[in-house]
Coordinates of C-alpha atoms in Angstrom, one line a residue:
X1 CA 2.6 5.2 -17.9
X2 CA 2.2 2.9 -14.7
X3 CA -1.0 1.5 -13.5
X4 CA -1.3 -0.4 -10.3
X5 CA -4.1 -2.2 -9.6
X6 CA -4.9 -3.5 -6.2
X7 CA -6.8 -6.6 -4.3
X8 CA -7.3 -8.4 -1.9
X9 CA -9.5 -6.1 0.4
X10 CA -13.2 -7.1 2.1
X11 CA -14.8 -7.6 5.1
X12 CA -13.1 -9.2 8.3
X13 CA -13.5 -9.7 11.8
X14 CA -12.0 -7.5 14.4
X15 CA -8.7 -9.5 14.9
X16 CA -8.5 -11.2 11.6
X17 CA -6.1 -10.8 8.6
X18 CA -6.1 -9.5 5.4
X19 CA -3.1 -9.3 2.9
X20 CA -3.4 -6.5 -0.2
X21 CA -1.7 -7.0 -3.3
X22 CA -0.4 -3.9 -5.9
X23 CA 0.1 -5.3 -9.2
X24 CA 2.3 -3.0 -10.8
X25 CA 2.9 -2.3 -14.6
X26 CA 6.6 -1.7 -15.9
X27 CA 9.0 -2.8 -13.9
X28 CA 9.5 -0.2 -11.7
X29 CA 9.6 -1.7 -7.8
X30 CA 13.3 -1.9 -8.2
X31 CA 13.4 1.9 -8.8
X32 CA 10.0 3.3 -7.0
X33 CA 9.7 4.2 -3.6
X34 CA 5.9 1.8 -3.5
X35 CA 3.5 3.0 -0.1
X36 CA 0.0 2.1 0.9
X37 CA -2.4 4.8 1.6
X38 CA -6.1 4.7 3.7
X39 CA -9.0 6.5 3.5
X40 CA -11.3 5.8 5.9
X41 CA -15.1 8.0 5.4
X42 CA -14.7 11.9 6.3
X43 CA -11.1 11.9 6.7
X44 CA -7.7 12.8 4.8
X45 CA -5.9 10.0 3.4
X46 CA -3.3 8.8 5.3
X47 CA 0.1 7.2 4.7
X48 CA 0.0 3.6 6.3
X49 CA 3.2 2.2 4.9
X50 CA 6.2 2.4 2.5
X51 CA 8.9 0.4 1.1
X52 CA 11.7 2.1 -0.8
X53 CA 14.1 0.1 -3.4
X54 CA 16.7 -0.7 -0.7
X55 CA 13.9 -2.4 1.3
X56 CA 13.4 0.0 3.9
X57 CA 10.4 0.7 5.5
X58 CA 8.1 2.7 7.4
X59 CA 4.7 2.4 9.0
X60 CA 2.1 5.0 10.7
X61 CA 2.0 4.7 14.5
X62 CA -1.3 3.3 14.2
X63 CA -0.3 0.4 12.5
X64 CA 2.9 -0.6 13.1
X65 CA 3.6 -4.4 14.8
X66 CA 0.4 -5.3 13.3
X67 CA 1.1 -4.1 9.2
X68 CA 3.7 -5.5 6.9
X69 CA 4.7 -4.3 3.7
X70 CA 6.6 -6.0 1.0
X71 CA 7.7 -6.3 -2.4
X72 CA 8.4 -9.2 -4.8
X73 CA 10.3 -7.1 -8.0
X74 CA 9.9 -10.1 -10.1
X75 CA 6.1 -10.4 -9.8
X76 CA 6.1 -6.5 -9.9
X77 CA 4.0 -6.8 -6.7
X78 CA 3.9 -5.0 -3.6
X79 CA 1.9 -6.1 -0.5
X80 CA 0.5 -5.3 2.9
X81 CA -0.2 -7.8 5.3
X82 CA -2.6 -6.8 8.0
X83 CA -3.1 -8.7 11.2
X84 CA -4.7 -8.1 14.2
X85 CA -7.3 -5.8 12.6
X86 CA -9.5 -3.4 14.2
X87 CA -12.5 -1.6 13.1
X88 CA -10.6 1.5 13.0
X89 CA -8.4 0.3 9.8
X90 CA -11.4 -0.1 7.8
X91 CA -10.9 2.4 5.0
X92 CA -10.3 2.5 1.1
X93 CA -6.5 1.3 0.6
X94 CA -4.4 2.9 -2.4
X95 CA -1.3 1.5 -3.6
X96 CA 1.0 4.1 -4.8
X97 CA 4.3 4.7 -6.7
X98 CA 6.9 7.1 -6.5
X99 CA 9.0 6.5 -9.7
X100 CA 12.3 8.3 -10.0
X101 CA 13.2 11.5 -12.8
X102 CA 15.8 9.1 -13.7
X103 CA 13.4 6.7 -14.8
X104 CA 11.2 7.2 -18.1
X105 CA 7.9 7.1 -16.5
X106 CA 8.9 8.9 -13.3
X107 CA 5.9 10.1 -11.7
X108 CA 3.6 9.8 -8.7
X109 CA 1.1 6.9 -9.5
X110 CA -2.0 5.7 -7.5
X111 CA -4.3 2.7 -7.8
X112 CA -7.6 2.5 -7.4
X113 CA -8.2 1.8 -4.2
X114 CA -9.8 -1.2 -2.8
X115 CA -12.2 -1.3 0.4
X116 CA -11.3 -2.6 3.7
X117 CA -14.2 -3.3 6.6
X118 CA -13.7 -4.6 9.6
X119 CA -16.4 -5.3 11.6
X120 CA -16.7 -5.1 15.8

């Protein structure tokens, strides 16, 4: 199994930064396709970001230029840099992992979540 836990949410200024970390277990970044979800209250959760194992990525209209995602394989960690933050981002954040059939513990994996608010 694969657990991801993620950090590195709170409360921030309209404008600020914030940068999430997704500690994953196993080493599975080199294989997974890692993305970062949002949920923000009353709403569907929404894809944000994703990083496949080449390195390529993708990013939701509403936040590209401002969001980055990366990936450090050797520290199993995945993040999301957020800049320029508006009170519309504020959400719960989920890390999640799309691990290959080809892997043992292929599977879809999610974290659980960590809170984003920013403030007006």
């Amino acid at each position: 199994q694969v657990q991801l836990v993620e950090s590195g949410g709170g409360l921030v200024q309209a404008g600020g930064s914030l940068r999430l970390s997704c500690a994953a277990s196993g080493n599975i970044l080199s294989s997974a396709v890692m993305g970062w979800y949002r949920q923000a209250p009353g709403k569907q959760r929404e894809l944000a970001s994703t990083i496949t194992r080449s390195g390529s990525t993708t990013y939701a209209d509403s936040v590209k230029g401002r969001f980055t995602i990366s990936r450090d394989n050797a520290k199993n960690t995945v993040y999301l840099q957020m800049n320029s933050l508006k009170p519309e981002d504020t959400a719960v954040y989920y890390c999640n992992a799309k691990v290959p059939d080809w892997i043992p513990v292929r599977g879809d994996y999610w974290g659980q979540g960590t809170q984003v608010t920013v403030s007006s």
